[in-house]
C-alpha atoms as one frame of an Amber mdcrd trajectory, in Angstrom:
protein
 -10.364  11.414  21.912  -6.745  10.495  22.627  -4.479   8.455  20.377  -4.406
   5.719  23.013  -8.170   5.300  22.712  -7.823   4.175  19.069  -5.571   1.173
  19.731  -7.488  -2.062  19.264 -10.916  -0.406  19.450 -11.811  -1.186  15.830
 -11.068  -4.042  13.460 -11.153  -5.073   9.818 -13.673  -7.889   9.489 -14.116
  -8.219   5.735 -11.830  -8.031   2.693 -12.481  -8.408  -1.007 -10.789  -8.095
  -4.362 -11.837  -8.137  -8.008 -10.248  -8.314 -11.424  -6.604  -8.287 -10.393
  -4.489  -8.221 -13.545  -6.528  -7.763 -16.710 -10.286  -7.179 -16.763 -11.224
  -6.109 -20.289 -14.623  -4.500 -20.670 -15.026  -3.646 -17.000 -15.005  -0.106
 -15.676 -13.179   1.126 -12.600 -16.505   1.413 -10.771 -17.539  -2.122 -11.689
 -14.288  -3.478 -10.268 -14.705  -1.373  -7.131 -18.291  -2.511  -6.710 -17.438
  -6.187  -7.101 -14.654  -5.902  -4.521 -16.938  -3.987  -2.152 -19.670  -6.613
  -2.304 -17.087  -9.363  -1.763 -15.742  -7.585   1.334 -19.215  -7.090   2.809
 -20.061 -10.747   2.247 -16.706 -11.821   3.681 -17.676  -9.977   6.869 -21.013
 -11.769   6.998 -22.861  -8.488   6.481 -25.130  -7.001   3.819 -24.851  -3.710
   1.966 -27.721  -2.323   4.041 -25.510  -2.721   7.111 -22.901  -0.289   5.706
 -23.383   3.219   7.096 -19.851   4.544   6.634 -17.889   4.954   3.397 -14.312
   5.896   2.518 -13.192   5.969  -1.100 -10.533   7.515  -3.312 -10.002   6.889
  -7.011  -8.114   8.462  -9.879 -11.225   8.708 -12.037 -13.941  10.268  -9.848
 -14.031  13.886  -8.696 -16.473  13.028  -5.890 -15.689   9.399  -5.099 -17.983
   8.826  -2.121 -20.948  10.289  -4.024 -20.269   8.076  -7.043 -19.629   4.945
  -4.983 -22.635   5.396  -2.691 -24.908   5.916  -5.688 -23.508   2.870  -7.488
 -23.857   0.606  -4.439 -27.222   2.056  -3.412 -26.179   3.030   0.111 -26.705
   6.220   2.118 -23.809   6.510   4.579 -23.959   8.635   7.715 -20.166   9.002
   7.612 -18.190   9.495   4.402 -14.669  10.557   3.539 -13.072  11.012   0.129
  -9.595  12.061   1.243  -7.228  11.599  -1.690  -3.501  11.878  -1.012  -2.560
   9.290  -3.620  -1.777   5.665  -2.897  -1.560   6.199   0.858  -5.167   7.394
   1.063  -6.450   4.049   2.254  -4.108   3.764   5.220  -5.354   7.202   6.287
  -8.927   5.995   5.758  -8.269   3.363   8.423  -7.662   6.116  10.968 -10.629
   8.200   9.850 -12.906   5.162   9.943 -11.620   4.163  13.383 -12.336   7.638
  14.758 -15.817   7.720  13.244 -16.655   4.270  14.593 -15.342   5.041  18.060
 -17.304   8.309  18.108 -20.500   6.405  17.311 -21.105   8.240  14.042 -21.482
   4.937  12.199 -21.337   1.194  12.799 -19.756  -0.370   9.716 -17.373   1.404
   7.337 -16.566   0.278   3.802 -13.166   1.366   2.405 -12.898   0.742  -1.343
 -11.029   1.366  -4.583 -11.136   0.277  -8.213  -9.191   0.965 -11.402  -9.043
  -0.387 -14.942  -5.718   1.334 -15.609  -4.277  -1.542 -17.655  -7.119  -2.211
 -20.058  -8.145   1.457 -20.277  -4.658   2.731 -21.093  -1.936   0.302 -20.117
   0.756   2.849 -19.304   2.549   3.792 -16.115   1.891   7.525 -16.231   0.931
  10.143 -13.687  -2.801  10.773 -13.641  -2.585  14.114 -11.817  -2.088  17.643
 -13.016   1.439  18.692 -14.095   3.508  20.808 -11.731   4.249  24.145 -13.385
   7.861  24.409 -12.236   8.655  20.871 -13.421   6.733  20.822 -16.709   9.367
  22.756 -18.763  11.831  19.899 -18.159   9.341  17.316 -19.499   9.726  14.697
 -16.758   8.202  11.288 -17.331   6.276  11.177 -14.098   5.966   9.311 -11.885
   9.081   7.371 -12.960  11.377  10.388 -13.250  10.725  11.461  -9.669  11.602
   8.070  -8.228  14.651   7.775 -10.475  15.891  11.052  -8.990  15.568   9.552
  -5.507  17.350   6.372  -6.598  20.216   8.300  -8.217  20.678  10.440  -5.133
  20.673   7.403  -2.829  23.303   5.753  -5.029  25.438   8.893  -4.977  25.139
   9.490  -1.254  25.330   5.948   0.136  26.936   3.768  -2.540  23.728   1.905
  -3.298  23.946  -0.071  -6.554  21.544  -1.149  -9.268  22.214  -4.736  -8.202
  20.867  -3.963  -4.737  17.691  -2.479  -6.203  17.358  -5.495  -8.492  17.403
  -7.820  -5.484  14.221  -6.125  -4.242  12.407  -6.960  -7.492  13.692 -10.540
  -7.371  12.448 -11.000  -3.789   9.019  -9.663  -4.735   8.800 -12.137  -7.611
   9.768 -15.029  -5.341   6.855 -14.131  -3.058   4.536 -13.733  -6.070   5.410
 -17.248  -7.176   3.721 -18.456  -3.986   0.584 -16.378  -4.661  -1.937 -17.709
  -7.200  -3.533 -14.228  -7.384  -0.301 -12.534  -8.507  -0.409 -11.165 -12.047
   3.236 -11.839 -12.874   4.777 -15.138 -11.838   7.729 -17.161 -13.076  11.501
 -16.807 -12.838  13.145 -13.405 -12.450  16.880 -12.998 -11.852  19.025 -10.031
 -10.914  20.367 -10.055 -14.478  16.821  -9.953 -15.863  16.171  -6.759 -13.903
  19.471  -5.139 -14.843  19.108  -6.004 -18.541  15.487  -4.917 -18.852  14.633
  -1.801 -20.842  15.793   1.373 -19.132  12.897   3.729 -18.384  14.508   6.484
 -16.319  18.080   5.880 -15.224  18.688   3.892 -13.014  15.215   2.302 -13.127
  14.378  -0.359 -15.713  10.949  -1.784 -16.435  11.590  -4.412 -13.760  12.327
  -1.722 -11.169   8.860  -0.307 -11.866   5.528  -1.565 -10.603   3.053  -3.417
 -12.767   0.237  -1.657 -14.584  -2.887  -3.718 -13.854  -6.602  -3.512 -13.329
  -8.074  -4.306  -9.941 -10.517  -3.551  -7.174 -10.062  -3.882  -3.415 -12.183
  -3.236  -0.352 -12.334  -3.823   3.377 -14.968  -3.440   6.078 -14.329  -2.054
   9.578 -16.453  -2.256  12.738 -15.927  -1.662  16.447 -13.976  -4.365  18.256
 -16.889  -5.513  20.402 -18.942  -6.266  17.300 -16.018  -7.786  15.415 -15.854
 -10.734  17.792 -19.356 -11.808  16.758 -18.725 -11.832  13.005 -17.526 -14.754
  10.922 -13.882 -13.823  10.258 -10.992 -13.396  12.665 -10.666  -9.652  13.312
  -7.573  -7.741  12.251  -7.383  -4.981  14.849  -6.270  -1.452  14.012  -3.457
  -0.812  16.492  -2.050   2.478  15.258  -1.970   4.839  12.293   0.269   7.822
  11.610   0.527  10.115   8.606   2.720  12.887   7.237   3.220  14.749   3.991
   6.022  16.991   2.853   5.564  18.303  -0.688   3.472  18.115  -3.844   6.245
  18.444  -6.423   9.365  16.289  -6.271  11.311  19.506  -6.914  10.212  20.649
  -3.455  11.338  17.516  -1.587  13.929  18.686   0.933  16.064  15.523   0.767
  15.512  12.922  -1.947  16.872  10.152   0.277  14.677  10.844   3.327  10.898
  10.558   3.251   8.443  11.614   5.943   7.826   7.935   6.631  10.364   8.824
   9.320   7.538  10.882  10.872   4.482   8.744  10.089   6.152   5.552  11.330
   6.975   6.757  14.847   3.453   8.193  15.179   1.914   4.843  14.287   4.300
   2.846  16.487   3.647   5.201  19.403  -0.119   4.795  19.061   0.212   1.014
  18.757   2.759   0.814  21.614   5.018  -1.220  19.352   8.402  -0.952  17.635
   9.757  -2.177  14.276  11.154  -5.378  15.758   7.610  -6.357  16.819   6.452
  -6.613  13.194   6.028 -10.097  11.747   4.968  -8.816   8.328   6.116  -5.677
   6.510   3.919  -4.480   3.652   5.559  -1.536   1.883   4.292   0.456  -1.067
   6.655  -0.773  -3.783   5.733   1.379  -6.762   9.459   1.186  -7.557  12.318
  -0.798  -6.060  13.723   2.373  -4.500  10.577   2.909  -2.408  10.990  -0.424
  -0.616  14.561   0.522   0.226  13.678   4.037   1.437  10.816   2.832   3.615
  12.859   0.054   5.218  15.273   2.777   6.312  12.798   5.484   7.261  10.541
   3.138   9.244  13.473   1.898  11.303  14.113  -1.592   9.944  17.696  -0.655
   9.074  19.860   2.469   9.404  19.697   5.287   6.866  21.942   4.488   3.916
  22.086   0.758   4.701  18.934  -0.289   2.852  20.791  -1.549  -0.205  23.082
  -3.772   1.799  20.180  -4.841   4.030  18.152  -6.340   1.161  21.012  -8.383
  -0.280  21.311 -12.111   0.235  17.587 -12.828   0.326  16.884 -10.892   3.532
  13.376  -9.887   2.383  12.686 -12.931   0.167  10.868 -16.099   1.278  12.913
 -17.681   4.034  14.706 -14.406   4.808  14.840 -12.738   8.191  12.199 -10.097
   7.360   8.968 -10.927   5.501   8.378  -8.009   3.116   5.525  -7.787   0.593
   4.479 -11.420   0.792   1.821 -11.011  -1.912   4.468 -10.124  -4.491   3.709
  -6.442  -4.020   3.164  -3.824  -6.664   6.230  -5.132  -8.472   4.798  -8.583
  -9.200   1.271  -9.045  -7.773  -0.998  -6.101  -8.621  -0.767  -2.335  -9.043
  -3.794  -0.575 -10.538  -2.749   3.049 -10.068  -3.278   3.494  -6.316  -1.980
   0.505  -4.378  -2.419   1.248  -0.675  -5.555  -0.813  -0.082  -3.929  -3.911
  -1.563  -1.296  -3.762   1.201  -4.093  -3.978   3.747  -5.734  -6.935   1.975
  -2.524  -8.991   2.171  -1.884  -8.035   5.794  -5.360  -9.136   6.858  -4.998
 -12.359   4.868  -1.760 -13.157   6.714  -3.171 -12.199  10.135  -6.101 -14.556
   9.509  -3.686 -17.318   8.473  -5.382 -17.647   5.080  -2.358 -17.015   2.841
  -1.776 -20.558   1.605   1.770 -21.423   0.505   3.086 -17.974   1.468   1.594
 -18.023   4.972   4.070 -16.914   7.624   4.647 -19.245  10.556   4.008 -16.372
  12.951   1.959 -13.331  12.025   0.393 -11.333  14.827   1.581  -7.824  13.913
   1.637  -6.388  10.389   2.763  -2.961   9.241   1.229  -1.448   6.098   2.964
   1.608   4.732   1.311   3.671   2.007   2.967   6.224  -0.257   1.284   8.856
  -2.405   2.292  11.300  -5.104   6.041  11.461  -5.695   7.196  10.353  -2.230
   4.820  13.099  -1.063   2.389  11.546   1.420   3.308   8.767   3.822   0.859
   6.878   6.042   1.802   3.985   8.297  -0.757   1.573   9.773  -0.225  -1.257
  12.237  -2.672  -4.139  12.318  -2.738  -7.062  14.702  -4.404 -10.304  15.633
  -6.100 -10.807  18.981  -2.752 -11.965  20.373  -1.301  -8.502  19.618  -3.814
  -6.852  21.952
């Protein structure tokens, strides 16, 4: 099966969320299950129609086994690939291939976490890396602070530029009733917030929330007969470069520079075709790095690019219109929440934050410590 055969052959037809923010007393699996059922219903299907399953969580060793048992389904296709927060963008490609091969007919992609109410801290949930552990890094924050410091050293990026990314995210969140943190946020608020790992303050870091998310994919011919407007999968590309941040070849250059071109090539699109840009903003520095590495601005120019409201409401590039991980929701692994917002915009169901034109959306997932990068392009029928 060639890459060209994937473009537009499958579509997301159902999305669902649950417990975004704080959900005391609910387990990660309960949040996942509620989101999954909402996505299936949104598609106009029933759980018995689901014969494909993709899942990754930070709390289950065998996620598809646990999820299938909990939901009472017996999938013919299942994939538990876990490469961190970008897992779900990769699941789009795996689901598309399985659907196109006829292995299954409806794939559920799902995630849930009660990170906030179960612990409430922004800490790495994976095993320590032996050659980093003696230095006692505060992962994941330390790793991203290293990247931010290097970018500042190499390109003259400033803390004020990073702060503008957080401010733009909050301005979008203020238009989103589902966002966990709303209200005013200024550049000075970000700069004067408590320092966590220099140069990143608490406001440069993502939220710690609970939340579940899910989507349902089918083949394009079936999608047209279901109740929601399809969001077609146009292209997906992935890459990974290291496990430990100490092994990252260049702290200012991620392999989004490889995953992006692969996805654009499959989709037969380019960055300027994107109406919506959903980037994994675990930290302000990630938004900046991905804008550069995906081709929205030259390497080293990300800081200057985001100044002056460029990525805020009314700016020239719509980035993270939900409020992102910085202000909307971030329950440990965020990649599926990017997809939810993209589909919402493509359907024109985003309320006050709805873009005037949204036919092509890019969702870029990040996993580990800038380790795995997966880029997905989704489109409306007009994009086909």
